Coordinates of C-alpha atoms in Angstrom, one line a residue:
X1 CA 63.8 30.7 -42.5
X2 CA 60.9 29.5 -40.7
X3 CA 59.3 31.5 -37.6
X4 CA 59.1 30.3 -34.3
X5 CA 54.9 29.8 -33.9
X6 CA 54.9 32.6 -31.1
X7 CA 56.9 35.1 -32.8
X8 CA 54.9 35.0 -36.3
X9 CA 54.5 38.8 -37.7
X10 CA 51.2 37.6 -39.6
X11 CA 49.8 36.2 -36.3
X12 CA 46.2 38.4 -35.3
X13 CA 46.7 40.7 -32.4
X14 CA 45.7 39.0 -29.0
X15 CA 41.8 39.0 -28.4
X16 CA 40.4 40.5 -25.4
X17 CA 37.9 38.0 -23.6
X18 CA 35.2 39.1 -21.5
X19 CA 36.1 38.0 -17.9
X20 CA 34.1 34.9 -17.0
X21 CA 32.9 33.0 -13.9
X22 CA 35.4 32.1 -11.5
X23 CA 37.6 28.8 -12.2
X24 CA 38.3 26.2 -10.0
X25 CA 41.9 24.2 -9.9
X26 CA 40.4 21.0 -12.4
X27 CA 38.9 23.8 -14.7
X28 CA 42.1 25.7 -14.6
X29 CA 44.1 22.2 -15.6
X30 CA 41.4 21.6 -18.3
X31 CA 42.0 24.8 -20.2
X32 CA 45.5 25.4 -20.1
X33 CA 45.9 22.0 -21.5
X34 CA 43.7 22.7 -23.9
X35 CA 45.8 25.9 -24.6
X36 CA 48.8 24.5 -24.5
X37 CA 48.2 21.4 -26.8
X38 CA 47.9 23.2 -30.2
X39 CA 51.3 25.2 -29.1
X40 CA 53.1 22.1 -28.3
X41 CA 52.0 20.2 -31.5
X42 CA 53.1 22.9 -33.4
X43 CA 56.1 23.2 -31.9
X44 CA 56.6 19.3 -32.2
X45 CA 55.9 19.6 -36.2
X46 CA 57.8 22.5 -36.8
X47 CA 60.8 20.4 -35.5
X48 CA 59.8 17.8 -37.4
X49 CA 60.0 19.9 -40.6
X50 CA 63.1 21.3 -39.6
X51 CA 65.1 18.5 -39.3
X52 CA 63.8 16.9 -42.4
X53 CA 64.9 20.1 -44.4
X54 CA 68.6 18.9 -43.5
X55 CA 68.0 15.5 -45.3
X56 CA 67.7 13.4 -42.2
X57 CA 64.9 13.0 -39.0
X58 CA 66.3 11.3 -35.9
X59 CA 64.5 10.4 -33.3
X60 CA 61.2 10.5 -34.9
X61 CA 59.1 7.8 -36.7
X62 CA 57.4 8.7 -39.8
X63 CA 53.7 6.2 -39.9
X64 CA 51.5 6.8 -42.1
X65 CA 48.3 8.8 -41.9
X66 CA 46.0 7.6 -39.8
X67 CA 48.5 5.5 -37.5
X68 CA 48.1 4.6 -34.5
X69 CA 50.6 6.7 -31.8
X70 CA 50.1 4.9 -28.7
X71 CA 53.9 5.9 -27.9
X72 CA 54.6 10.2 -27.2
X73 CA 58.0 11.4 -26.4
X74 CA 58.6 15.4 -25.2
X75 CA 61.7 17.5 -23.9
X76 CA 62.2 18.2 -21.1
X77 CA 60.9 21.4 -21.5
X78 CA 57.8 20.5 -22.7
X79 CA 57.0 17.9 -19.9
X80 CA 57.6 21.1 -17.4
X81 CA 55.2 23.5 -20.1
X82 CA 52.4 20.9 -20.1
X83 CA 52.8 20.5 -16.3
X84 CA 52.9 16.6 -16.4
X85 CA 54.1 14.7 -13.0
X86 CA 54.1 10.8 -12.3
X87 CA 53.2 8.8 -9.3
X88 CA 54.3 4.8 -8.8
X89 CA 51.7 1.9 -9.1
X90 CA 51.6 0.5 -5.6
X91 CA 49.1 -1.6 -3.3
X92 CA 46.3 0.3 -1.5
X93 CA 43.4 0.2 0.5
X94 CA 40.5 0.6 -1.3
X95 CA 37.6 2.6 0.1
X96 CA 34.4 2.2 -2.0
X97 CA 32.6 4.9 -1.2
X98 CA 29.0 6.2 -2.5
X99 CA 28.6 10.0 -2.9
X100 CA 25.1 11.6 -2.1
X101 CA 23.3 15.0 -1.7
X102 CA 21.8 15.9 1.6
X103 CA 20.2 18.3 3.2
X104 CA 20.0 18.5 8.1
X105 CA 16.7 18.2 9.0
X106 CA 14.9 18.1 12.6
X107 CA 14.5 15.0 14.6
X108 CA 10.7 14.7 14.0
X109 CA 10.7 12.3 16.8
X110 CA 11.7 14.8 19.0
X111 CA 9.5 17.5 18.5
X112 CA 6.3 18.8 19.4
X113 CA 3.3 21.2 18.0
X114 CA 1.4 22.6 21.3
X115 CA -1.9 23.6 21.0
X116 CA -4.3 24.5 23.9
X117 CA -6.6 22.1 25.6
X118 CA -9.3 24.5 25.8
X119 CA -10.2 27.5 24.5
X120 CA -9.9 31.0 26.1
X121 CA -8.1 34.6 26.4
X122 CA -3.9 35.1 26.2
X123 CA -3.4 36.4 29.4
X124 CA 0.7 36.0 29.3
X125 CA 3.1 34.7 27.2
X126 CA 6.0 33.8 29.0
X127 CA 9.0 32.5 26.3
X128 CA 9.9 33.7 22.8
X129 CA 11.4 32.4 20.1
X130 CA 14.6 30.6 20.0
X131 CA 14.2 30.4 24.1
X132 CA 15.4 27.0 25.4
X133 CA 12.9 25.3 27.8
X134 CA 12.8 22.3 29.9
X135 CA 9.9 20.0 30.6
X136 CA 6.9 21.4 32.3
X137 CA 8.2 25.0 32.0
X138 CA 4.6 27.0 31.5
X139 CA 4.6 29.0 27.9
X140 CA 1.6 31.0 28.2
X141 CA -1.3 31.1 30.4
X142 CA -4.9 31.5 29.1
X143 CA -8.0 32.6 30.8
X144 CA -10.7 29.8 29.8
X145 CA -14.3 29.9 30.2
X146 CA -14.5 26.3 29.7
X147 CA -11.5 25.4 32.2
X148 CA -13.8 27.5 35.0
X149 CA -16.3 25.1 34.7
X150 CA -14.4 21.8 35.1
X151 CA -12.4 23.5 38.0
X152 CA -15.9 24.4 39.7
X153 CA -17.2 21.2 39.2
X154 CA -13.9 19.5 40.9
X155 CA -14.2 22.0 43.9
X156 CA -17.6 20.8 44.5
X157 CA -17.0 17.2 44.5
X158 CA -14.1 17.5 46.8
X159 CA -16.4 19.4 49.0
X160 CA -19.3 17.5 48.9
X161 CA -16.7 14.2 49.3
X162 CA -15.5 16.0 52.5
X163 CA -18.9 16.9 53.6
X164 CA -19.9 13.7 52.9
X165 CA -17.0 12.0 55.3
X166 CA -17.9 14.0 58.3
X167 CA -21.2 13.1 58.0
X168 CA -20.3 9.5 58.2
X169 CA -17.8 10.3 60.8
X170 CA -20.7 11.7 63.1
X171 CA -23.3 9.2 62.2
X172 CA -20.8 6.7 63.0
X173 CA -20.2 7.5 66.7
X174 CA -23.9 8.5 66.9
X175 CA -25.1 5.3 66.0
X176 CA -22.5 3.3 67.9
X177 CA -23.0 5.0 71.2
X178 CA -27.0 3.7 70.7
X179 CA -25.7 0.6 69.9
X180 CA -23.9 0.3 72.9
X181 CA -26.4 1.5 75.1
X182 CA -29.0 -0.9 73.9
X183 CA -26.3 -4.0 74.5
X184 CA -26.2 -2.6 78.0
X185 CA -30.4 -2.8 78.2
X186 CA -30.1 -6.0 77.1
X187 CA -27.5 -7.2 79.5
X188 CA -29.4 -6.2 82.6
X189 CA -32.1 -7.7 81.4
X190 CA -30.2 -10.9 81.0
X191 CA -28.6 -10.9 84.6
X192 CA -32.5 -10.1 85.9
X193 CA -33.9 -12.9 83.6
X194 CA -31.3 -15.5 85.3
X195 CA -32.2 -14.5 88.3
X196 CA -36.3 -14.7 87.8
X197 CA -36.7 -11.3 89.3
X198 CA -38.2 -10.2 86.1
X199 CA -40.4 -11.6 83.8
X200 CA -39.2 -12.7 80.0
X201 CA -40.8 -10.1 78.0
X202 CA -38.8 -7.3 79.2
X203 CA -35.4 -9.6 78.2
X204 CA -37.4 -10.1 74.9
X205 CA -37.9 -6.0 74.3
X206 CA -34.2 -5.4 75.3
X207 CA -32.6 -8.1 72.8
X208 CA -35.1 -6.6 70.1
X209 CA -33.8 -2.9 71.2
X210 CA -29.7 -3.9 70.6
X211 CA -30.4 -5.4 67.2
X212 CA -32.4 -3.0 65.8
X213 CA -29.5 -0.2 66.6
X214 CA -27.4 -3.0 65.3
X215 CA -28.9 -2.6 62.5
X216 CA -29.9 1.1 62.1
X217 CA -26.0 1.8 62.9
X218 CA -24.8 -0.8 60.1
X219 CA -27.0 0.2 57.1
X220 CA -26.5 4.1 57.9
X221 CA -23.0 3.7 57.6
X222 CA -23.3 1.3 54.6
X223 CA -25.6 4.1 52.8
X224 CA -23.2 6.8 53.6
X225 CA -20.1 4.7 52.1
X226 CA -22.0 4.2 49.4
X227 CA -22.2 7.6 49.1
X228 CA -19.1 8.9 49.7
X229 CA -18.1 6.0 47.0
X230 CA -20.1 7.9 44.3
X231 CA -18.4 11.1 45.2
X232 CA -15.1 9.7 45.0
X233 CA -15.9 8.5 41.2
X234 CA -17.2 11.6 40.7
X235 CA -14.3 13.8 41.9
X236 CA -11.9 11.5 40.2
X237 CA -13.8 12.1 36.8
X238 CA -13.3 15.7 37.6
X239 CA -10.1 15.5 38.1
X240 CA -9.2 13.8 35.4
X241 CA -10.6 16.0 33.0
X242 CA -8.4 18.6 34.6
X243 CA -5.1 16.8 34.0
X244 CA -6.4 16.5 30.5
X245 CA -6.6 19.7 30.1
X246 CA -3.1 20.3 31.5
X247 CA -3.3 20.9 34.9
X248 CA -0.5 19.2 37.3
X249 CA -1.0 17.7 40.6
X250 CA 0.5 21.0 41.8
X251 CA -1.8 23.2 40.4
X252 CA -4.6 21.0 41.8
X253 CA -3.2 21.7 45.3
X254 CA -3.5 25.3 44.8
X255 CA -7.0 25.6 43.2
X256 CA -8.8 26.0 47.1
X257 CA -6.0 28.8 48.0
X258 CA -6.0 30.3 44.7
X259 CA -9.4 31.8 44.0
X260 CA -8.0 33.4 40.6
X261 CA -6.5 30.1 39.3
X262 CA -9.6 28.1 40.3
X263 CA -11.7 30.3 38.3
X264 CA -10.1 29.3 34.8
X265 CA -6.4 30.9 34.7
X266 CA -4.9 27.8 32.1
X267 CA -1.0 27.4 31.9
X268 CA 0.7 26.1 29.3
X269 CA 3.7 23.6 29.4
X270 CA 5.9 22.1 27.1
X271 CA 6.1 18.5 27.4
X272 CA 9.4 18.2 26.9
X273 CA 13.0 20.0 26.4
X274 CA 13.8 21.9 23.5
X275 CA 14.2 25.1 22.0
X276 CA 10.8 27.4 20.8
X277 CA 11.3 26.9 17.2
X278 CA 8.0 28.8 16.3
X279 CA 5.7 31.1 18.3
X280 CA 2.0 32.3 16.9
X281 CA 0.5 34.0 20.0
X282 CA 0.6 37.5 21.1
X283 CA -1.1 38.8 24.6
X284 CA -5.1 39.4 24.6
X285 CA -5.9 37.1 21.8
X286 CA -8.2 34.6 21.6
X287 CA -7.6 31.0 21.0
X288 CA -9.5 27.9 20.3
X289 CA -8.3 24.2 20.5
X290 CA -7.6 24.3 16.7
X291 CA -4.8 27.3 17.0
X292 CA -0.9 26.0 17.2
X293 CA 0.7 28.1 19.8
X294 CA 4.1 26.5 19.6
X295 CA 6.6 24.4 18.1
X296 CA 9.2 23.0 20.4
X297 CA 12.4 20.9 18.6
X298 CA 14.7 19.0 20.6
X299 CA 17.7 20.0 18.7
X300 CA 20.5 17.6 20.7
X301 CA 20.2 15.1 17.8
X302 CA 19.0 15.9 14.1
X303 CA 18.6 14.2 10.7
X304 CA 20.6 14.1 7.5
X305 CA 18.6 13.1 4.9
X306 CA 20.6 11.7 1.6
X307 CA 18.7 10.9 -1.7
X308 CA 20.2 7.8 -3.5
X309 CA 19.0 7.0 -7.0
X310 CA 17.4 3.6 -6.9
X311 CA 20.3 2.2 -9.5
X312 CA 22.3 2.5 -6.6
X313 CA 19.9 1.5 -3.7
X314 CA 20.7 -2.0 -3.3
X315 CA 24.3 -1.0 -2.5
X316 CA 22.9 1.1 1.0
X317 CA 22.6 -0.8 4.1
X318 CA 21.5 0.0 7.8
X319 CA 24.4 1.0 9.9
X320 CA 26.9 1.6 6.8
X321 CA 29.5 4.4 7.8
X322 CA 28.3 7.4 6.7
X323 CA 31.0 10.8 6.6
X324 CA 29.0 13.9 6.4
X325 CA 30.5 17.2 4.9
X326 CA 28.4 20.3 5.3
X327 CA 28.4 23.5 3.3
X328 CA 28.4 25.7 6.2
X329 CA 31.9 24.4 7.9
X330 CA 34.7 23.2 5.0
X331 CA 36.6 21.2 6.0
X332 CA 34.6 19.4 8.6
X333 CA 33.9 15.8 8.8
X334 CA 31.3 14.2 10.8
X335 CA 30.8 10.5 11.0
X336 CA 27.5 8.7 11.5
X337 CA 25.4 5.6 10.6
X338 CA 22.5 4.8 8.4
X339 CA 19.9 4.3 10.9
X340 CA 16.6 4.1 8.0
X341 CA 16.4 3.9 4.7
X342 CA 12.8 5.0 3.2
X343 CA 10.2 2.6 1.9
X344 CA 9.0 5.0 -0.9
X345 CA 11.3 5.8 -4.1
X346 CA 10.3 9.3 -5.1
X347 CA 7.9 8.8 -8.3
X348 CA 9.4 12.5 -9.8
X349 CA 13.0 12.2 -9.0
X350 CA 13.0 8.7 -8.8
X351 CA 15.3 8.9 -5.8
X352 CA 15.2 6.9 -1.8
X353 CA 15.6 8.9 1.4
X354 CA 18.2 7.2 3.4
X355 CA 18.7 8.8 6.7
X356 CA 21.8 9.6 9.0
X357 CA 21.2 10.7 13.0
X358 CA 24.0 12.9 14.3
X359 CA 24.4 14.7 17.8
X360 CA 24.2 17.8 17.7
X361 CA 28.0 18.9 19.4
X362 CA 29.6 22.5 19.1
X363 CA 31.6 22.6 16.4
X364 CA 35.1 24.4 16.5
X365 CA 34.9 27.8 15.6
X366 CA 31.1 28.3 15.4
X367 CA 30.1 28.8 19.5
X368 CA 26.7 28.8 19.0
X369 CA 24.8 26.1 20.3
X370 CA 23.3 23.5 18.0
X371 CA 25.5 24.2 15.1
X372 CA 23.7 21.7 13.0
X373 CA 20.6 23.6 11.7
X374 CA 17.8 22.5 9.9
X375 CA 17.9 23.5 6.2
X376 CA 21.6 22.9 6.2
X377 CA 23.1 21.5 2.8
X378 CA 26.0 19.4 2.4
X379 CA 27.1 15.8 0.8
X380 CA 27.1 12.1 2.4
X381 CA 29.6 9.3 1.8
X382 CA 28.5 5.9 2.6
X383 CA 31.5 3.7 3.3
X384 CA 30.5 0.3 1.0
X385 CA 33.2 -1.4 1.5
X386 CA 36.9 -2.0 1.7
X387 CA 39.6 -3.8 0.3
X388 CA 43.3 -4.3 -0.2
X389 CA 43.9 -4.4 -3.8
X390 CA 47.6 -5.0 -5.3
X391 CA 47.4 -2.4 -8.0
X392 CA 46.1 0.8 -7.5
X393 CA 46.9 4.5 -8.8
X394 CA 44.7 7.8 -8.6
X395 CA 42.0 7.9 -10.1
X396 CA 43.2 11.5 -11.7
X397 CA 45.5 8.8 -14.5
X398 CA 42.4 7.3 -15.7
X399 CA 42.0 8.6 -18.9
X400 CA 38.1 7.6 -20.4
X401 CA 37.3 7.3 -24.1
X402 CA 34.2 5.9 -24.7
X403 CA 33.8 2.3 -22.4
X404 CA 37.3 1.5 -22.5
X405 CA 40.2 3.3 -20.3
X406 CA 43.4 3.6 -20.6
X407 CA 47.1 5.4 -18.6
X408 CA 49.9 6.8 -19.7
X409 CA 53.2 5.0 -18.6
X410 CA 56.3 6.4 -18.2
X411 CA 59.1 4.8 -20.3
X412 CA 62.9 5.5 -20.0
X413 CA 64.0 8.1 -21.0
X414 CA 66.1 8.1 -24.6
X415 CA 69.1 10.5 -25.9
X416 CA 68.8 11.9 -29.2
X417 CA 72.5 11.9 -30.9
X418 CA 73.6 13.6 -34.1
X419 CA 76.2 10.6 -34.9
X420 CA 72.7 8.1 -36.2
X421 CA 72.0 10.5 -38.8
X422 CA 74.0 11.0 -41.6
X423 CA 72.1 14.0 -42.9
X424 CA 73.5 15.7 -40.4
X425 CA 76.9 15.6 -41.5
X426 CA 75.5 17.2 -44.8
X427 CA 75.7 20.5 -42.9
X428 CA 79.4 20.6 -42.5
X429 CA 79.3 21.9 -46.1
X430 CA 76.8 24.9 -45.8
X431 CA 79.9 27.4 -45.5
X432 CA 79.6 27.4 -48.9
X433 CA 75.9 27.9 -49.6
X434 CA 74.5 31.1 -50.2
X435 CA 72.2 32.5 -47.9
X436 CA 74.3 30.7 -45.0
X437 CA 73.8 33.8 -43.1
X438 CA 70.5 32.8 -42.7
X439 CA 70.7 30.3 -40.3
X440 CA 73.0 32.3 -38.2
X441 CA 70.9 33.2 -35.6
X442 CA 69.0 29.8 -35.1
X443 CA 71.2 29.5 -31.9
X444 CA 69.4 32.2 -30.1
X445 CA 65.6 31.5 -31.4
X446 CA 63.5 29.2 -28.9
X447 CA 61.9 27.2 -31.4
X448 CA 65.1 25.5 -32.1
X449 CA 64.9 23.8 -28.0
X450 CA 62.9 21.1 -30.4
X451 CA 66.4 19.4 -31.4
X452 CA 68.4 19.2 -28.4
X453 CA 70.3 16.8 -27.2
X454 CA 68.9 16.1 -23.6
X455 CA 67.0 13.0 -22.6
X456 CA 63.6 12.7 -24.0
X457 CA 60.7 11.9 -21.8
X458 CA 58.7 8.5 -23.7
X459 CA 54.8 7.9 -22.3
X460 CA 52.8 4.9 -23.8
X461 CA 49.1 4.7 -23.6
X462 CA 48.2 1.4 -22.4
X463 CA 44.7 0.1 -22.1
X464 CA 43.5 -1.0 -18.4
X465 CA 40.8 -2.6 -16.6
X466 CA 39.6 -1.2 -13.6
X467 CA 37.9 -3.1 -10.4
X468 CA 36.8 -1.4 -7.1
X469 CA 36.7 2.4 -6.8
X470 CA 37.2 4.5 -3.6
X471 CA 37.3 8.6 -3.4
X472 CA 40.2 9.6 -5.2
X473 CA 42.2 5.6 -5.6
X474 CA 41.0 2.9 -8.2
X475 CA 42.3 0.0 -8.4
X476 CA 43.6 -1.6 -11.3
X477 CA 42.8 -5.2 -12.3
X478 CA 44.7 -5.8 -15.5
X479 CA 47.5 -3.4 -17.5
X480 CA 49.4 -2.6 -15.2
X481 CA 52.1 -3.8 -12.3
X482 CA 53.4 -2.0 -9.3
X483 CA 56.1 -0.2 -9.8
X484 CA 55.8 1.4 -12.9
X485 CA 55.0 5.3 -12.9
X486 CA 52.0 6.6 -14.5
X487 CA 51.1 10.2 -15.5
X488 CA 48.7 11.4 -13.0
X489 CA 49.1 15.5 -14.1
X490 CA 48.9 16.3 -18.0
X491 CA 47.2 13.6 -19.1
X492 CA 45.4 15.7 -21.4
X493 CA 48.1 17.1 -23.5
X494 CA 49.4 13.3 -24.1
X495 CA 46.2 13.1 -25.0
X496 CA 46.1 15.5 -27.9
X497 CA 49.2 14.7 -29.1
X498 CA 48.3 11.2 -29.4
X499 CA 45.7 11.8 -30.8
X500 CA 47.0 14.2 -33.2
X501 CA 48.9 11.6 -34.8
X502 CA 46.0 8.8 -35.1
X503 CA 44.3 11.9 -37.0
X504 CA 47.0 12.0 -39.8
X505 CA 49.7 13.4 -38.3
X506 CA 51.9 10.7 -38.5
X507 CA 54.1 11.3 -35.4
X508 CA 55.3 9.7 -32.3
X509 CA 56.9 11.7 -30.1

């Protein structure tokens, strides 16, 4: 009597494995179909043997070695061992989609490296890193030799520019009272002349007298215009050079009533909102021009930055859906566009930058403000296209060998019968064999499930041709129809037994 494969005494004690790496649910399928193939062919040929022992084999085609075995048929039982399940071909929508590494990155339109405008001492430093600041709010304020200078020099123009306006001021109504006393001379004289009381030389003097302070008044006030003019220039160059160097109109307003600021005190402000990314300054250092104080990063929008191989960079497009998954929060989807895709292919990697802007929003169960952080690493799929295709079936009941592809389709299922063979009837005699005894027990061994009588499950492999692909559906261009039922679990135990018999086994079960 032969022994059931799992029973055999001359079968090596059970080798202990060293534990390996953790296994996800595809790696987990993989090996216990791997496992479980070389059980369930041996069980399948031990059947085999069995039944041909009795003079007959029903319900399983002989070929020769070598044959072909596009056809498998399994119990019930070993349909549930090998874990195989079925889904129907139907129509679909078909998502092409493009998968892509990625890694957030900062808006770098959005950000700024501050450096001082002059050089000088750290007085105070006012924000730290990771503070959030608006526009204009002062960092740091520096004490600057060079800042004392260009303040003194506005001062003094806008004092001289004042000095200058009185001057005009008085001159003015100086010049303009002598003026009108010399057009009264010259009216008296006038009145006498038309009345030839007085002689003409004295009218003569007068009219002489009025436009010489005519003329005094007009070119003193021209000169001091002029002046003043120069010193406007002047104290607008000034001034200038101080909103260069950061000062705003409100700190120019308090230079003359703040004798500490108008001697040099230099405040630093961030020129726009953000958060204080990075901070190299500490209190009583010196600075120069060349030192980067801060680095502000306007962290309400960022950058995902995907790398598509250039085989596959005609297919990207500007403003292509793009569904962003992050390793930091599973099970998140964000959704964004392609707003530029790189001019440069990376020599090395040979790989395009194609980049996705996304706000910057809190994300449910992370409070923290800004959630999307710089560094970040995730994946990017770029929506292609779509389409409604007839035929479609998951992409898990593909099975590939070599360029072609092919499914397994579930048949009917077929009853195996004792009444087709007449070897069977040959066992009504065994009463009468020795060594009956022997087969006693076959009843209670599990082996023997090989030969009952239940339905047997029939898969045929069928070749297929596949068109558009999207995530986890594929459509399906040619092999198959809707309707049918294709193996989408187990695939890989059909598989082996398949191929077991192209190999020389010479069975289709």
């Amino acid at each position: 009597m032969r022994t059931p494969l799992a029973f055999r005494p001359d079968s090596p004690p059970p080798q202990h494995h060293r534990r390996g790496p953790p296994m996800n649910d595809n790696t987990r399928a993989v090996r216990a179909g791997i496992a479980l193939a070389p059980l369930l062919l041996t069980t399948l040929l031990t059947g085999c043997e069995q039944g041909g022992s009795s003079g007959g084999h029903d319900g399983h085609d002989h070929g020769p070695p070598g044959a072909s075995s596009d056809e498998v048929s399994l119990t019930a039982g070993q349909v549930k061992a090998a874990g195989i399940k079925t889904a129907a071909v139907g129509s679909g929508l078909v998502t092409e989609r493009l998968r892509l590494t990625a890694v957030v990155q900062e808006n770098l339109d959005t950000q700024a490296h501050l450096t001082p405008k002059v050089p000088g001492l750290v007085r105070s430093v006012r924000k730290h890193l990771g503070d959030q600041v608006k526009k204009g709010d002062v960092l740091c304020e520096l004490e600057s030799t060079v800042l004392g200078e260009a303040t003194s020099v506005y001062m003094e123009g806008r004092a001289m520019l004042a000095s200058t306006r009185g001057v005009l001021e008085q001159e003015t109504a100086l010049l303009t009272s002598s003026v009108t006393l010399a057009q009264r001379i010259f009216e008296r004289e006038n009145r006498l002349k038309e009345q030839a009381i007085t002689t003409m030389r004295p009218f003569y003097e007068a009219e002489k007298a009025l436009a010489q302070a005519r003329l005094n008044r007009d070119s003193r006030i021209l000169e001091l215009r002029r002046e003043i003019r120069q010193q406007e220039i002047k104290l607008h160059t000034a001034e200038e050079r101080l909103r260069i160097l950061g000062l705003t109109a409100e700190d120019l307003k308090k230079l003359e009533a703040d004798e500490e600021h108008g001697h040099g005190r230099y405040p630093l402000r961030a020129p726009r909102a953000g958060v204080v990314a990075a901070r190299d300054i500490t209190a009583n250092e010196y600075v120069d021009t060349s030192s980067k104080l801060f680095l502000i990063q306007d962290l309400s929008r960022v950058w995902v930055i995907a790398s598509v191989y250039e085989g596959d960079l005609a297919r990207v497009r500007r403003g292509q859906t793009a569904l962003v998954r992050l390793e930091a929060f599973r099970g998140v989807t964000l959704r964004g566009q392609v707003t530029f895709i790189d001019y440069r292919v990376d020599a090395a990697s040979r790989a395009c930058k194609v980049r996705i802007e996304l706000p910057n929003e809190p994300i449910k169960g992370w409070e923290e403000p800004f959630p999307l952080r710089p560094g970040m690493f995730g994946t990017v799929e770029l929506v292609l296209a779509e389409k409604k295709a007839a035929v479609t079936i998951p992409e898990s009941a593909i099975v590939h060998e070599g360029e072609q592809n092919y499914v397994f389709v579930a048949l009917e299922a077929k009853q195996e019968g004792k009444d087709d063979g007449k070897g069977h009837d040959d066992h009504e005699g065994h009463d009468d064999h020795e060594g009956h005894d022997d087969h006693k027990g076959h009843d209670d061994e599990k082996g023997h499930d090989d030969h009952d009588e239940s339905p047997r499950h029939r898969y045929v492999r069928r070749a297929v041709q596949i068109g558009a692909k999207g995530g986890d559906i594929v459509e399906v261009t040619q092999g198959l129809k809707a309707g049918e039922q294709v193996v989408v679990e187990g695939t890989f135990t059909l598989k082996s037994t398949a191929r077991q018999g192209e190999l020389g086994g010479g069975h289709s079960h």
